[in-house]
Structures are given as C-alpha cells and as structure tokens.
Backbone as ProteinMPNN parsed JSONL, in Angstrom:
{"seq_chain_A": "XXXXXXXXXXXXXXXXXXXXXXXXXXXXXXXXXXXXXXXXXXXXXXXXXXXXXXXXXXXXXXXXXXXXXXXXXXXXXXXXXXXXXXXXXXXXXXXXXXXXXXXXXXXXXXXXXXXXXXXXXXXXXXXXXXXXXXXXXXXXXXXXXXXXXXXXXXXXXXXXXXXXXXXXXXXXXXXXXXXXXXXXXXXXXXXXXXXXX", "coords_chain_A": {"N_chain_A": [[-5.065, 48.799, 28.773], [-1.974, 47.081, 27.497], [-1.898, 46.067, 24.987], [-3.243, 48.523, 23.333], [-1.415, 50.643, 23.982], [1.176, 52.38, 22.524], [3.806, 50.494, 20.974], [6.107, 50.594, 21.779], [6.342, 52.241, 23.87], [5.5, 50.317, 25.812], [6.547, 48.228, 28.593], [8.932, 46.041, 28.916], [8.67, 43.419, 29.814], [5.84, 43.768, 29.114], [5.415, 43.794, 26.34], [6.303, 40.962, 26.056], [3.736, 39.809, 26.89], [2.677, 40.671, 24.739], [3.604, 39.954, 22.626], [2.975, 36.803, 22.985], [0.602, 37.087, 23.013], [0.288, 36.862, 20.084], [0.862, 38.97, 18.691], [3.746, 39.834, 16.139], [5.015, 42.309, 16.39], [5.899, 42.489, 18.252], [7.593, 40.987, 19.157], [9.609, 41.977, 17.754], [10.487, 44.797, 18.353], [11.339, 43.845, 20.851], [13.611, 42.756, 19.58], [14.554, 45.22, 18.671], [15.538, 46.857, 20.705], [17.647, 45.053, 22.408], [19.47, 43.917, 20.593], [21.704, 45.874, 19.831], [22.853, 46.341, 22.979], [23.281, 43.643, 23.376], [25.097, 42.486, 21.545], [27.06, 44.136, 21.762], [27.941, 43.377, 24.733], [28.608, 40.758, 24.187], [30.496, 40.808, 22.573], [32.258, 42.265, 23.786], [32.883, 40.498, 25.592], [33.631, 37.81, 24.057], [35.555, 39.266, 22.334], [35.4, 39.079, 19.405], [33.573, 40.577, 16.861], [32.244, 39.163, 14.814], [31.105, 36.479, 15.494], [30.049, 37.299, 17.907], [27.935, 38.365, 17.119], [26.114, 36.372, 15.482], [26.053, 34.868, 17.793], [23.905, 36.514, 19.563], [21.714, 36.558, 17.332], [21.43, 33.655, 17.678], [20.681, 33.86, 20.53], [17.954, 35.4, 20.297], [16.867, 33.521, 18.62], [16.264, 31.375, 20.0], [15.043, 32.819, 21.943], [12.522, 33.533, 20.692], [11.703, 30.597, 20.111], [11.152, 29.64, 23.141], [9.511, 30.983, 24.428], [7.586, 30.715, 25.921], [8.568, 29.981, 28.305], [9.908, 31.732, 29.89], [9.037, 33.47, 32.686], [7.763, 35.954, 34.12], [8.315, 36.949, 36.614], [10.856, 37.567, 37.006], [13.062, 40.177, 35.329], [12.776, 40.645, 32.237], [14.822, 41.359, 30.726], [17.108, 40.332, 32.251], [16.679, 37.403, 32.029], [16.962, 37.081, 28.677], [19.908, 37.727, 28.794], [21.097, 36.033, 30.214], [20.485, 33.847, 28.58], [22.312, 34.401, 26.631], [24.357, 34.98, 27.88], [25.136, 32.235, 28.503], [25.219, 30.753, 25.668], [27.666, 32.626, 25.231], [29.435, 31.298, 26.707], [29.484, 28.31, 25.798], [30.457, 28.956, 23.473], [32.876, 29.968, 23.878], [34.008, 27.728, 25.214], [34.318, 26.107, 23.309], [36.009, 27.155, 21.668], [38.566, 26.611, 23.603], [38.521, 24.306, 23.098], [39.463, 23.645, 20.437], [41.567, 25.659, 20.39], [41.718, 27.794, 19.833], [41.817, 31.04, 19.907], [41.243, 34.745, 19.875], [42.574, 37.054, 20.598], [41.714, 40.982, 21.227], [40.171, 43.188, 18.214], [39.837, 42.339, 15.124], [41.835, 44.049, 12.587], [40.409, 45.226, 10.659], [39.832, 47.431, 8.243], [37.383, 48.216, 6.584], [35.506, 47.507, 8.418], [31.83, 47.691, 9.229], [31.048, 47.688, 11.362], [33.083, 48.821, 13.46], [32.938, 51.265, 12.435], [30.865, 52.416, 13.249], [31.076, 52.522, 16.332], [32.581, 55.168, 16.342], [32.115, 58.528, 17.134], [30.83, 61.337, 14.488], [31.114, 63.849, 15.366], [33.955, 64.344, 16.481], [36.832, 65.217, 16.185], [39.712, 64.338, 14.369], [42.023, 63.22, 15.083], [41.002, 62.823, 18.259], [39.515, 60.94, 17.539], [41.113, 58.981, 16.585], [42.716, 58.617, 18.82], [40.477, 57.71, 20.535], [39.723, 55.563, 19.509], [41.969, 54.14, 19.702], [42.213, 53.242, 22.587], [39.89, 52.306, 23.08], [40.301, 49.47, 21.933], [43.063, 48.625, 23.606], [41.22, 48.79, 25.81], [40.075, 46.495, 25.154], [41.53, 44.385, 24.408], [42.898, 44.343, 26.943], [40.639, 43.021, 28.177], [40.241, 40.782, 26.947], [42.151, 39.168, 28.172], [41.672, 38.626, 30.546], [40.545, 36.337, 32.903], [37.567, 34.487, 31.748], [35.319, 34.189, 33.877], [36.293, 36.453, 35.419], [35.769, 38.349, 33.181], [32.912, 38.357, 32.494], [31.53, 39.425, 34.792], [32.876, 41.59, 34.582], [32.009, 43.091, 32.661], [29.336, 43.061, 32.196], [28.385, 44.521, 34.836], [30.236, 47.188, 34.75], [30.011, 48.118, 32.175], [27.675, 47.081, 30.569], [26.089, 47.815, 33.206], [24.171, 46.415, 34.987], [22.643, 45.241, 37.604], [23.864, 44.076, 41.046], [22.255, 41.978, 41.469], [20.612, 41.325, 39.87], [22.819, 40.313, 38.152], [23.83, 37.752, 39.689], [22.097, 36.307, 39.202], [22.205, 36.093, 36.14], [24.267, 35.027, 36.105], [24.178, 33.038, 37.744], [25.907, 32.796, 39.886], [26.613, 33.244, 43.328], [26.031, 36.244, 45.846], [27.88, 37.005, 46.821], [30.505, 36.018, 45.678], [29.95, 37.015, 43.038], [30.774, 39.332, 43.757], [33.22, 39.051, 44.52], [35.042, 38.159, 42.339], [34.365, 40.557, 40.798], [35.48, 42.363, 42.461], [38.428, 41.476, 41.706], [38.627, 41.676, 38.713], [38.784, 44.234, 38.462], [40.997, 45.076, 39.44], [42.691, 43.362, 38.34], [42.067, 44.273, 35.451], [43.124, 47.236, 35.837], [45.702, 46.259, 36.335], [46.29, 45.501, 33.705], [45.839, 47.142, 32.0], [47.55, 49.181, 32.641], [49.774, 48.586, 32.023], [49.682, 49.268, 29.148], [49.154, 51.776, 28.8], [52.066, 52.155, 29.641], [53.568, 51.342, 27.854]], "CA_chain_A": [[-4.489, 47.55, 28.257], [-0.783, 47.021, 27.075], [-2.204, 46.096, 23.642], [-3.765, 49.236, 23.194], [-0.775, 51.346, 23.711], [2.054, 52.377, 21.073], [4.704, 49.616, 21.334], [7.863, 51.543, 21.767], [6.057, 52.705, 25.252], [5.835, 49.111, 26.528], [7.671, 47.491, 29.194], [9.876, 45.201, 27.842], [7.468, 42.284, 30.109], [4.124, 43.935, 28.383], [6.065, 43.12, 24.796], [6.53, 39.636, 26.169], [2.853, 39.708, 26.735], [1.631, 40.948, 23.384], [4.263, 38.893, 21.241], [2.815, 35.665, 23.259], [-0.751, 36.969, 22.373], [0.659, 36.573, 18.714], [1.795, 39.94, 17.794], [5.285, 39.611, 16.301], [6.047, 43.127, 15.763], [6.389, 43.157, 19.83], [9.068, 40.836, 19.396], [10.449, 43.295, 16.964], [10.371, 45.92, 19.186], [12.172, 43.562, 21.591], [14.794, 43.108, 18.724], [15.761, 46.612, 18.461], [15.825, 47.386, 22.171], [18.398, 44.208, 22.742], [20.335, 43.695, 19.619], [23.101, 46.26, 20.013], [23.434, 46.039, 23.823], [23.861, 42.246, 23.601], [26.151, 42.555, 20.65], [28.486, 44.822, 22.794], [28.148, 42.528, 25.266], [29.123, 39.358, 23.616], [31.948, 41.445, 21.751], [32.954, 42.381, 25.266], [33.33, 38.92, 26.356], [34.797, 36.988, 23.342], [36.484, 39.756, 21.461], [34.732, 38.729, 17.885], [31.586, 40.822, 16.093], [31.126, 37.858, 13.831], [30.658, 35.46, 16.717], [29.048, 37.928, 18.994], [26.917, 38.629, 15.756], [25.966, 34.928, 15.237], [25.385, 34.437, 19.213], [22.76, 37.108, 19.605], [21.254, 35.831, 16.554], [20.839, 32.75, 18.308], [19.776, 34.039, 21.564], [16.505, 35.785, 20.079], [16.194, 32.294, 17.972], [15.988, 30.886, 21.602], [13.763, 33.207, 23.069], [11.103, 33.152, 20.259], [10.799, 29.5, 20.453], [11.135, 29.155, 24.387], [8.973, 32.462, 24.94], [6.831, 30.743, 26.822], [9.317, 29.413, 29.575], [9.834, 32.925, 30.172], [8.197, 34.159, 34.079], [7.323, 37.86, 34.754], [8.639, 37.57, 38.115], [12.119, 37.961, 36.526], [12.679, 41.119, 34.741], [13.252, 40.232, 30.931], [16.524, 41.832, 30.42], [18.013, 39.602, 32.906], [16.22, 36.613, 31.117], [17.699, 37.359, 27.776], [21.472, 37.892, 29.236], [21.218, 34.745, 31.014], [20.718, 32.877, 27.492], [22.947, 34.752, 25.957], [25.997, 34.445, 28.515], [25.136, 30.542, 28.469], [25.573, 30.449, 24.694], [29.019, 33.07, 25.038], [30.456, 30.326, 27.733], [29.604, 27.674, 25.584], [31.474, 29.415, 22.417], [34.457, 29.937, 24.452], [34.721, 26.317, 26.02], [34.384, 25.333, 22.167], [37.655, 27.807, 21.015], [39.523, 26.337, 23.935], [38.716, 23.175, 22.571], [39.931, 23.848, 19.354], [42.724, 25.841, 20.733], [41.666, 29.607, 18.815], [41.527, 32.691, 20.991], [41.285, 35.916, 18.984], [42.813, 38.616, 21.041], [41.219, 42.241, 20.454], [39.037, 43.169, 17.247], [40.32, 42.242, 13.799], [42.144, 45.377, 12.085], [39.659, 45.839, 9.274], [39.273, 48.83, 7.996], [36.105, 48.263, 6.144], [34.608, 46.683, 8.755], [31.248, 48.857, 9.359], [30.547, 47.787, 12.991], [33.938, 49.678, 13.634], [32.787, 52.559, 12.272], [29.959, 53.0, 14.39], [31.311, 53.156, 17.202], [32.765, 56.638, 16.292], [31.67, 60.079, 17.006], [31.666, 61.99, 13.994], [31.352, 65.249, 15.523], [34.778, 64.546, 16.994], [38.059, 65.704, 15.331], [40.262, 62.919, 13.549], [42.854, 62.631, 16.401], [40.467, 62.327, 19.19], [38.818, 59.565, 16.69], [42.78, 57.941, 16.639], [42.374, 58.277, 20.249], [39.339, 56.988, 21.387], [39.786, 54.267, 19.076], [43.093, 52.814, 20.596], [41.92, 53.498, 24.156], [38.995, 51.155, 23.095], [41.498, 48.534, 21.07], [43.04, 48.498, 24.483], [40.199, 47.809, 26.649], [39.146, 44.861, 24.628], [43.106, 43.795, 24.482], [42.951, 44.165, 28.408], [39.668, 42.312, 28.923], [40.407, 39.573, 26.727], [43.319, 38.507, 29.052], [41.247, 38.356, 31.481], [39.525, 34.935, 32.587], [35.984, 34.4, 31.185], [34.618, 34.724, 35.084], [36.174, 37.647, 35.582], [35.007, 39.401, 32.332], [31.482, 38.503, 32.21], [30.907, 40.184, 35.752], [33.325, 43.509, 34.797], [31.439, 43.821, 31.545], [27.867, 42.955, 32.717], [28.599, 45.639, 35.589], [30.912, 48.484, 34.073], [29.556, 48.306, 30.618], [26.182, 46.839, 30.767], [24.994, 48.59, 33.99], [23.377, 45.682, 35.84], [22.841, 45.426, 38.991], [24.797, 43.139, 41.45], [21.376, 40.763, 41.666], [20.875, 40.826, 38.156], [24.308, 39.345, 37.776], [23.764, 37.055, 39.9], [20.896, 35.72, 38.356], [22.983, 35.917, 34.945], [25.608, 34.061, 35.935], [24.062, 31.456, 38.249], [26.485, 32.739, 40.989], [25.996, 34.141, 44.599], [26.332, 37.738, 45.609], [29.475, 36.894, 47.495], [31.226, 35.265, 44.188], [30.005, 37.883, 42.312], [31.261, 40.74, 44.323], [34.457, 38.816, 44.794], [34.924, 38.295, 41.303], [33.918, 41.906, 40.005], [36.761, 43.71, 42.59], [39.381, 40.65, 41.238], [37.99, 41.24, 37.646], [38.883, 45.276, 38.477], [42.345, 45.039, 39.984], [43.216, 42.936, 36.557], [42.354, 45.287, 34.647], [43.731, 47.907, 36.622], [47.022, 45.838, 35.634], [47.098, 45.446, 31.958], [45.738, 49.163, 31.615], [48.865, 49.926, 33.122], [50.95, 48.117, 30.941], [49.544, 49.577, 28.03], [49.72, 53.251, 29.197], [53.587, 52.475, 29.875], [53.971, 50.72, 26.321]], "C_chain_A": [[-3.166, 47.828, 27.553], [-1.206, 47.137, 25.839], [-2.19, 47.328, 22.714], [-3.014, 50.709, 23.167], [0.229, 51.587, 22.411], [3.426, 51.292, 21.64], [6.17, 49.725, 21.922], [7.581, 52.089, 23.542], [5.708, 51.55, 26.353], [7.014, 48.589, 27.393], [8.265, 46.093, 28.275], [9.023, 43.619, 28.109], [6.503, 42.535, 29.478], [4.531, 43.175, 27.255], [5.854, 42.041, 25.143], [5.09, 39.012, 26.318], [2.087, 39.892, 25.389], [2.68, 39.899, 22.371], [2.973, 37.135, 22.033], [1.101, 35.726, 23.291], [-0.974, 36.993, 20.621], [0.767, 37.655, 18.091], [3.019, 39.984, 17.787], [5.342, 41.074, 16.546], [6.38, 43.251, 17.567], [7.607, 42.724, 19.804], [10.202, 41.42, 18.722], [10.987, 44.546, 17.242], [11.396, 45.362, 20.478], [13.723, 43.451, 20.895], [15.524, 44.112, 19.213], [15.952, 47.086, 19.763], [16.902, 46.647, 23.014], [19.175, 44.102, 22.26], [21.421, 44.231, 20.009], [23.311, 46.145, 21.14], [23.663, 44.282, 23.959], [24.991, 42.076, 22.821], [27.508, 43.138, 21.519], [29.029, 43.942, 23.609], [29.117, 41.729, 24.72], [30.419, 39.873, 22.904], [33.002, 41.135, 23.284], [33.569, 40.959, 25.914], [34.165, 38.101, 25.603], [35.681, 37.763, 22.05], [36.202, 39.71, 20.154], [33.532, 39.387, 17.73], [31.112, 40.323, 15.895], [30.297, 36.971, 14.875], [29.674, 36.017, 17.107], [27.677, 38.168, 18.123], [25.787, 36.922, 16.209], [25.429, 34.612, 16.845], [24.361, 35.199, 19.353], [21.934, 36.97, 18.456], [20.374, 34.899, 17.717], [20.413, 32.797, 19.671], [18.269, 34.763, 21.088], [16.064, 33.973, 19.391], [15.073, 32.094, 19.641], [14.993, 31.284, 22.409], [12.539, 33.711, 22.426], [10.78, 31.248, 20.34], [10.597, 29.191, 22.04], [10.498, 30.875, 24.712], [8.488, 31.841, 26.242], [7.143, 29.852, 28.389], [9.577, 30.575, 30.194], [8.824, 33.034, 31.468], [8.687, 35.306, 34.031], [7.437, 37.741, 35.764], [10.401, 37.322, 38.08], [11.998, 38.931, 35.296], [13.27, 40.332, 33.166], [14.62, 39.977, 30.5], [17.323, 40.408, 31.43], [17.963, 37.968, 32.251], [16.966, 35.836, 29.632], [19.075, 37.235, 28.282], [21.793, 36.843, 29.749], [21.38, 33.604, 29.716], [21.891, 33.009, 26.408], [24.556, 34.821, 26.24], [25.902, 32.71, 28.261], [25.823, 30.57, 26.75], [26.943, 31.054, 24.357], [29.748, 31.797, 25.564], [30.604, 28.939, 26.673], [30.205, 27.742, 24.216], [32.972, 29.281, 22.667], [35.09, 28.37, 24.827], [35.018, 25.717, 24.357], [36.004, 26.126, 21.493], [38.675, 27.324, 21.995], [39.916, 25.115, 23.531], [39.639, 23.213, 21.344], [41.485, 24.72, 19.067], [43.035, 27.343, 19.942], [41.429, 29.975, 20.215], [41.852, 33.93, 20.599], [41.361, 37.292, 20.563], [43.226, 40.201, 20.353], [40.522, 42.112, 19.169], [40.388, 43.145, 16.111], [40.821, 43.786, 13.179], [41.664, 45.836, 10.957], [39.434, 47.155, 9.272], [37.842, 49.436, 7.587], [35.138, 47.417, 7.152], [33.554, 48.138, 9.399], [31.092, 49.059, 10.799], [32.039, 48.462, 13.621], [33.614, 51.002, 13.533], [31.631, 53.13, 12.847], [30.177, 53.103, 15.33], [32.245, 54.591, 17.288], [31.987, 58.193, 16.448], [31.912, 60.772, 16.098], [31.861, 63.356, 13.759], [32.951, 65.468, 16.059], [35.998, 64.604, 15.791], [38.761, 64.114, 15.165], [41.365, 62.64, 14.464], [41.93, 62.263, 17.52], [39.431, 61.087, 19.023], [40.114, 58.369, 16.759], [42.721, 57.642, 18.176], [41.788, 57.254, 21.062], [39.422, 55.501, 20.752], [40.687, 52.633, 19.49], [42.79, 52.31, 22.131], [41.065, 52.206, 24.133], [39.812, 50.047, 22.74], [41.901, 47.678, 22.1], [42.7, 48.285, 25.35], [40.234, 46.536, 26.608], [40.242, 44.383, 24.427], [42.945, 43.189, 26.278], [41.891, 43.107, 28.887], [39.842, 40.998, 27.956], [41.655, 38.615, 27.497], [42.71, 38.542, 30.241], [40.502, 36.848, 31.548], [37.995, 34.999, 32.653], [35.299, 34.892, 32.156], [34.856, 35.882, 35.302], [35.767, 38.843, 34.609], [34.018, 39.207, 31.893], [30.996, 39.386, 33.494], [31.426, 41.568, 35.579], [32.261, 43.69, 33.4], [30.102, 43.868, 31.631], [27.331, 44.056, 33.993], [28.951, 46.611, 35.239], [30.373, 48.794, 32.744], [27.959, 48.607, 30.446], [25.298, 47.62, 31.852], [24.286, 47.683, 34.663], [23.992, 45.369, 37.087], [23.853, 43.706, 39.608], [23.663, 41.673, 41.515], [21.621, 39.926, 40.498], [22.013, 40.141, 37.563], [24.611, 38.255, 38.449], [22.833, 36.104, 39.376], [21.168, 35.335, 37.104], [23.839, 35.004, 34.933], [25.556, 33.14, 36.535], [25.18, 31.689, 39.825], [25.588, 33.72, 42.157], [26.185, 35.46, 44.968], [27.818, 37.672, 46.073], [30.612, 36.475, 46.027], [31.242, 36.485, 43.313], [30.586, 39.257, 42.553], [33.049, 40.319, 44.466], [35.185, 38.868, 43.313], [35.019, 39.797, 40.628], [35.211, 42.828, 41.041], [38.473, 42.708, 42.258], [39.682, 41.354, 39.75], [38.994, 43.169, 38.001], [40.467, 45.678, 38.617], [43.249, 44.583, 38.693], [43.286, 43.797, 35.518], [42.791, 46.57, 34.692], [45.322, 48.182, 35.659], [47.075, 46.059, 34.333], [46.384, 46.674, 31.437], [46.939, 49.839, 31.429], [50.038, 49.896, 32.117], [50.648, 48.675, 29.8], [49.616, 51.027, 27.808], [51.197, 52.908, 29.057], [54.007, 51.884, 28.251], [54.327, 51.919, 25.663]], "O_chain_A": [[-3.167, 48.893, 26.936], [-1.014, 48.24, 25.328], [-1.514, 47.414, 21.688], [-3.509, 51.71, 22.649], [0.016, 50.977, 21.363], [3.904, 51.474, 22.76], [7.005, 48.939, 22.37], [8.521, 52.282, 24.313], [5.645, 51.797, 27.557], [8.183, 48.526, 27.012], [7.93, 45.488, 27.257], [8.746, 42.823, 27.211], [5.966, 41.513, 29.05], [4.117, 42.026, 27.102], [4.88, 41.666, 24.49], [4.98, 37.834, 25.977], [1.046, 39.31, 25.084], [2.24, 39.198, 21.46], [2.241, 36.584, 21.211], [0.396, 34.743, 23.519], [-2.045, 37.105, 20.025], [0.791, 37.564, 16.864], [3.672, 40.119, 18.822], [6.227, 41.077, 17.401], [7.109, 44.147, 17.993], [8.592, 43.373, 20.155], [11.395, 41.376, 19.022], [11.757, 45.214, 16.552], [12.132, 46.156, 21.064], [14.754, 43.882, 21.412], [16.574, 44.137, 19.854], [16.803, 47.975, 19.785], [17.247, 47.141, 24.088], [20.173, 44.094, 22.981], [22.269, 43.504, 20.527], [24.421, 45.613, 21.11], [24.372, 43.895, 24.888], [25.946, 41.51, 23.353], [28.594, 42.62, 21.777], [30.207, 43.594, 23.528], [30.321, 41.977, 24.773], [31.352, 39.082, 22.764], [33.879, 40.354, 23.653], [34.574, 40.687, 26.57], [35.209, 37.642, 26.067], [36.269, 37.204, 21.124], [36.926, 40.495, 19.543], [32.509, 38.989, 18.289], [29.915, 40.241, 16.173], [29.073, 36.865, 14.962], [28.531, 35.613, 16.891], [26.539, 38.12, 18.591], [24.976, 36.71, 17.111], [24.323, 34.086, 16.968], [23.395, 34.441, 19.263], [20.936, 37.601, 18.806], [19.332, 35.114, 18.335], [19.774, 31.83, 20.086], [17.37, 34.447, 21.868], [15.043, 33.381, 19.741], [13.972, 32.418, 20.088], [14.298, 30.669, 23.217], [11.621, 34.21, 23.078], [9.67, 30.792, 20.615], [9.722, 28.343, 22.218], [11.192, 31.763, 25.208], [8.807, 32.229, 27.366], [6.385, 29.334, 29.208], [9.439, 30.422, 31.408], [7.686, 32.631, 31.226], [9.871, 35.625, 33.917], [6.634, 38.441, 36.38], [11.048, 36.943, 39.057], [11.171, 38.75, 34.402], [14.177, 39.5, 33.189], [15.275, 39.005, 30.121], [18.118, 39.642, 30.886], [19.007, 37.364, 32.005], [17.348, 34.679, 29.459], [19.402, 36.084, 27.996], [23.005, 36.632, 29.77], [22.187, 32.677, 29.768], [22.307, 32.163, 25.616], [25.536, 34.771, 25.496], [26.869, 32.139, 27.757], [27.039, 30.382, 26.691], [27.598, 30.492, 23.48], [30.623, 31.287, 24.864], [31.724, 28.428, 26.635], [30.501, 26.663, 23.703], [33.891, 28.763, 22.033], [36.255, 27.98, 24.746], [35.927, 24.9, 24.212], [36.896, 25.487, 20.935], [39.819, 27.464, 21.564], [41.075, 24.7, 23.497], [40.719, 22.644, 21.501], [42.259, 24.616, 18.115], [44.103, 27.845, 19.589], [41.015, 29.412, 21.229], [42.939, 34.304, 21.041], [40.555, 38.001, 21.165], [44.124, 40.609, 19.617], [40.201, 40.961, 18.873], [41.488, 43.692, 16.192], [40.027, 44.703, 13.384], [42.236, 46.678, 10.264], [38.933, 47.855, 10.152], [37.288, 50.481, 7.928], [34.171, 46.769, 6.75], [34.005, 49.191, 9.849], [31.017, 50.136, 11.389], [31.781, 48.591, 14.817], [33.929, 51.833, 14.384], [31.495, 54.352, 12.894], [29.472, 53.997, 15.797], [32.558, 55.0, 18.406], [31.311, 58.685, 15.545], [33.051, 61.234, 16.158], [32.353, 63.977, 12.817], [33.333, 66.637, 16.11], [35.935, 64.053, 14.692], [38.404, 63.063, 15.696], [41.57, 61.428, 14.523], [42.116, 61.082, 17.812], [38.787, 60.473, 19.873], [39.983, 57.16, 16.949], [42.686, 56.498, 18.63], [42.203, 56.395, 21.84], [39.219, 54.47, 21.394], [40.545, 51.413, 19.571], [43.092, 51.236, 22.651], [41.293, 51.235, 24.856], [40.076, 49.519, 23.82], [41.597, 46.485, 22.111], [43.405, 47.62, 26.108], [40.357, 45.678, 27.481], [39.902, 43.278, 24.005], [42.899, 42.031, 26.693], [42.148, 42.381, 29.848], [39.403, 40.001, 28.53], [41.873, 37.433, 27.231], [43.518, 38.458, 31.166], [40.003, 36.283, 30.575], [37.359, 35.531, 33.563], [34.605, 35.878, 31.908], [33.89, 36.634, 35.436], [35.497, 39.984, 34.986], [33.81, 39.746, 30.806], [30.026, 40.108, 33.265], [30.891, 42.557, 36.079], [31.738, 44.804, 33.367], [29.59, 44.841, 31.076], [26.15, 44.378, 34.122], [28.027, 47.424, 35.265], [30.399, 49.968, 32.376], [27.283, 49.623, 30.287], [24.15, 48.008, 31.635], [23.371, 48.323, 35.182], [25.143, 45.261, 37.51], [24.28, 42.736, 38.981], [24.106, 40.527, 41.592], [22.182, 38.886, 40.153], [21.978, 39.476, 36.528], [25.581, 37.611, 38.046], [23.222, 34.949, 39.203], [20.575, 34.339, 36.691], [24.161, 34.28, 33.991], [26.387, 32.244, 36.386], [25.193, 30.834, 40.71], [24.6, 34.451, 42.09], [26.714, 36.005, 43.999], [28.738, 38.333, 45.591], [31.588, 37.198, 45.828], [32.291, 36.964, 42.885], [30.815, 40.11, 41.695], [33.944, 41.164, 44.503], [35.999, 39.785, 43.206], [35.964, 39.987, 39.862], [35.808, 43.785, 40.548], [39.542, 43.236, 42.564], [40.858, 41.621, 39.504], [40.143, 43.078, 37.568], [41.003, 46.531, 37.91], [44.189, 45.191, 38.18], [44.266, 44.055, 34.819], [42.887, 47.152, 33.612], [45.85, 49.062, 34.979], [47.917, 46.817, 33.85], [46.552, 47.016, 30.267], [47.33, 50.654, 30.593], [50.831, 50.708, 31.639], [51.66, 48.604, 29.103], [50.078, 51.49, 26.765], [51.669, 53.543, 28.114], [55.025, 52.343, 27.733], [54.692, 51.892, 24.487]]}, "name": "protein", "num_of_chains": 1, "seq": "XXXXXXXXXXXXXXXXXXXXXXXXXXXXXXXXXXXXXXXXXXXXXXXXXXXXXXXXXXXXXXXXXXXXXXXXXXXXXXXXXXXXXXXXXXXXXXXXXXXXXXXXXXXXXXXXXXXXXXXXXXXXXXXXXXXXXXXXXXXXXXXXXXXXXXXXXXXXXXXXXXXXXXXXXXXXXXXXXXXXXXXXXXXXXXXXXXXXX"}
C-alpha cells in the first residue's frame, strides 16, 4: 500500500492519493517537490520572484481545493503546470493591461532568492560571471513573446516533454514544435546581441 510507505518514496500520483485520503503532510511533500521548480518557472516566464512567488502560492491554493478534479490518467506534474501557466498568462494579460512589463530581475542586492542561485564553491569572478550570463538569459527571454517563452522554458529549462507541453499549453504538437524552434532562433538573436554589447 502507498500509505504504508515513507512519503518522500511516493509517486507524486500516490501523494495525490494519500493527501485525498486526508493526509496533509502528502500535500506537503507535494509542496517541496514543486515549489522551487514552479517558481523558476514562473520567474522564467514573467521575469518577477514576487509575482512568480505569489502565483505558485496560488497554484497549490488551487490544487488543494480542486484536488479532487485531478485524474491519474494525467501525470501530476503536467496537472500542476497547466494551472500554473493559466494563472502566469493571466498575470501577463493583466500587466499589458495596465501597461507594466518588468524587464530582467530587479538589481537587489539583498534580495535572498538571488543568492541562491549561486554556487559557493565557485570563485567570485565565475560568480560575476554566471550571474550576468543568467541576467542575460532572463533579459533575452523576456523579449520574447509569452508563446514563445512558455514552450522554450517548459522545454530547455523545465525538461518536459513535447506531449507534456502540449497538454500545458492547450496546443498541438505541430504549434508546439513550431513555436519551440521560433522561440530558439529568437533567442539565438538577442544572445547575440548581448555577447557583441
């Protein structure tokens, strides 16, 4: 029985089974196994922690009260990413409304979620390094349009498959494949430009 094992050795569907037999700590266990890759995500897509913060927030809200809309003949992960791009798209349509668009990450110094993404076995230039290189990414992919950087970052970043992204994004494999070598070529470009800068 799923129950009966240690929770951390659960499929991410068993969890979805034992939280919906009323143990939270499964969905706790789904927490920490989602949190930071959705966070990346959602960074990835609208360029903001706080936001991306605040949206994965509200995608677990979402998928403890709607657990039980949830089917096991879709893998979880894809599940989750699906509520969680819906609520990025519908952030973004709200900043075009409003007429904000925060390109790249804020230049805080004290901000901590900055400082985790560092290595700090690595020397203090290849920390200056890696840091702009990244800076630059997320410069490059925010000039990209929304379609094309939910499929490069849900692919190149995230690691999901070409289904799974279809399934995420509601499009077909053709769209999505068209999309993802568009989405590549773009960023290709403003790589370039930022190397020659």
């Amino acid at each position: 029985m799923a129950e009966q094992r240690p929770l951390r050795d659960l499929t991410d569907e068993e969890l979805v089974t034992v939280f919906k037999s009323g143990k939270v700590e499964a969905f706790n266990e789904l927490i920490g196994r989602f949190k930071d890759p959705l966070v990346n995500y959602i960074y990835r897509y609208l360029g903001d922690f706080d936001e991306a913060d605040d949206i994965v927030q509200d995608t677990f809200v979402r998928v403890f009260r709607h657990i039980d809309q949830y089917q096991p003949i879709a893998k979880f992960s894809t599940w989750i990413y699906t509520i969680a791009t819906n609520l990025a798209r519908t952030q973004y349509q709200r900043r075009k409304r409003w007429g904000i668009f925060s390109f790249g990450h804020r230049d805080d110094e004290d901000d901590e979620r900055s400082q985790e993404l560092r290595d700090e076995q690595l020397l203090p230039d290849a920390i200056a390094d890696g840091s702009l290189l990244h800076e630059q990414i997320q410069q490059a992919l925010n000039k990209l349009a929304p379609v094309f950087r939910e499929v490069i970052v849900l692919y190149e970043i995230e690691e999901k498959s070409y289904e799974e992204i279809c399934e995420i994004t509601g499009q077909n494999m053709g769209t999505v494949k068209s999309r993802l070598n568009r989405a590549r070529a773009k960023l290709q470009l403003l790589l370039k430009e930022f190397v020659s800068e």
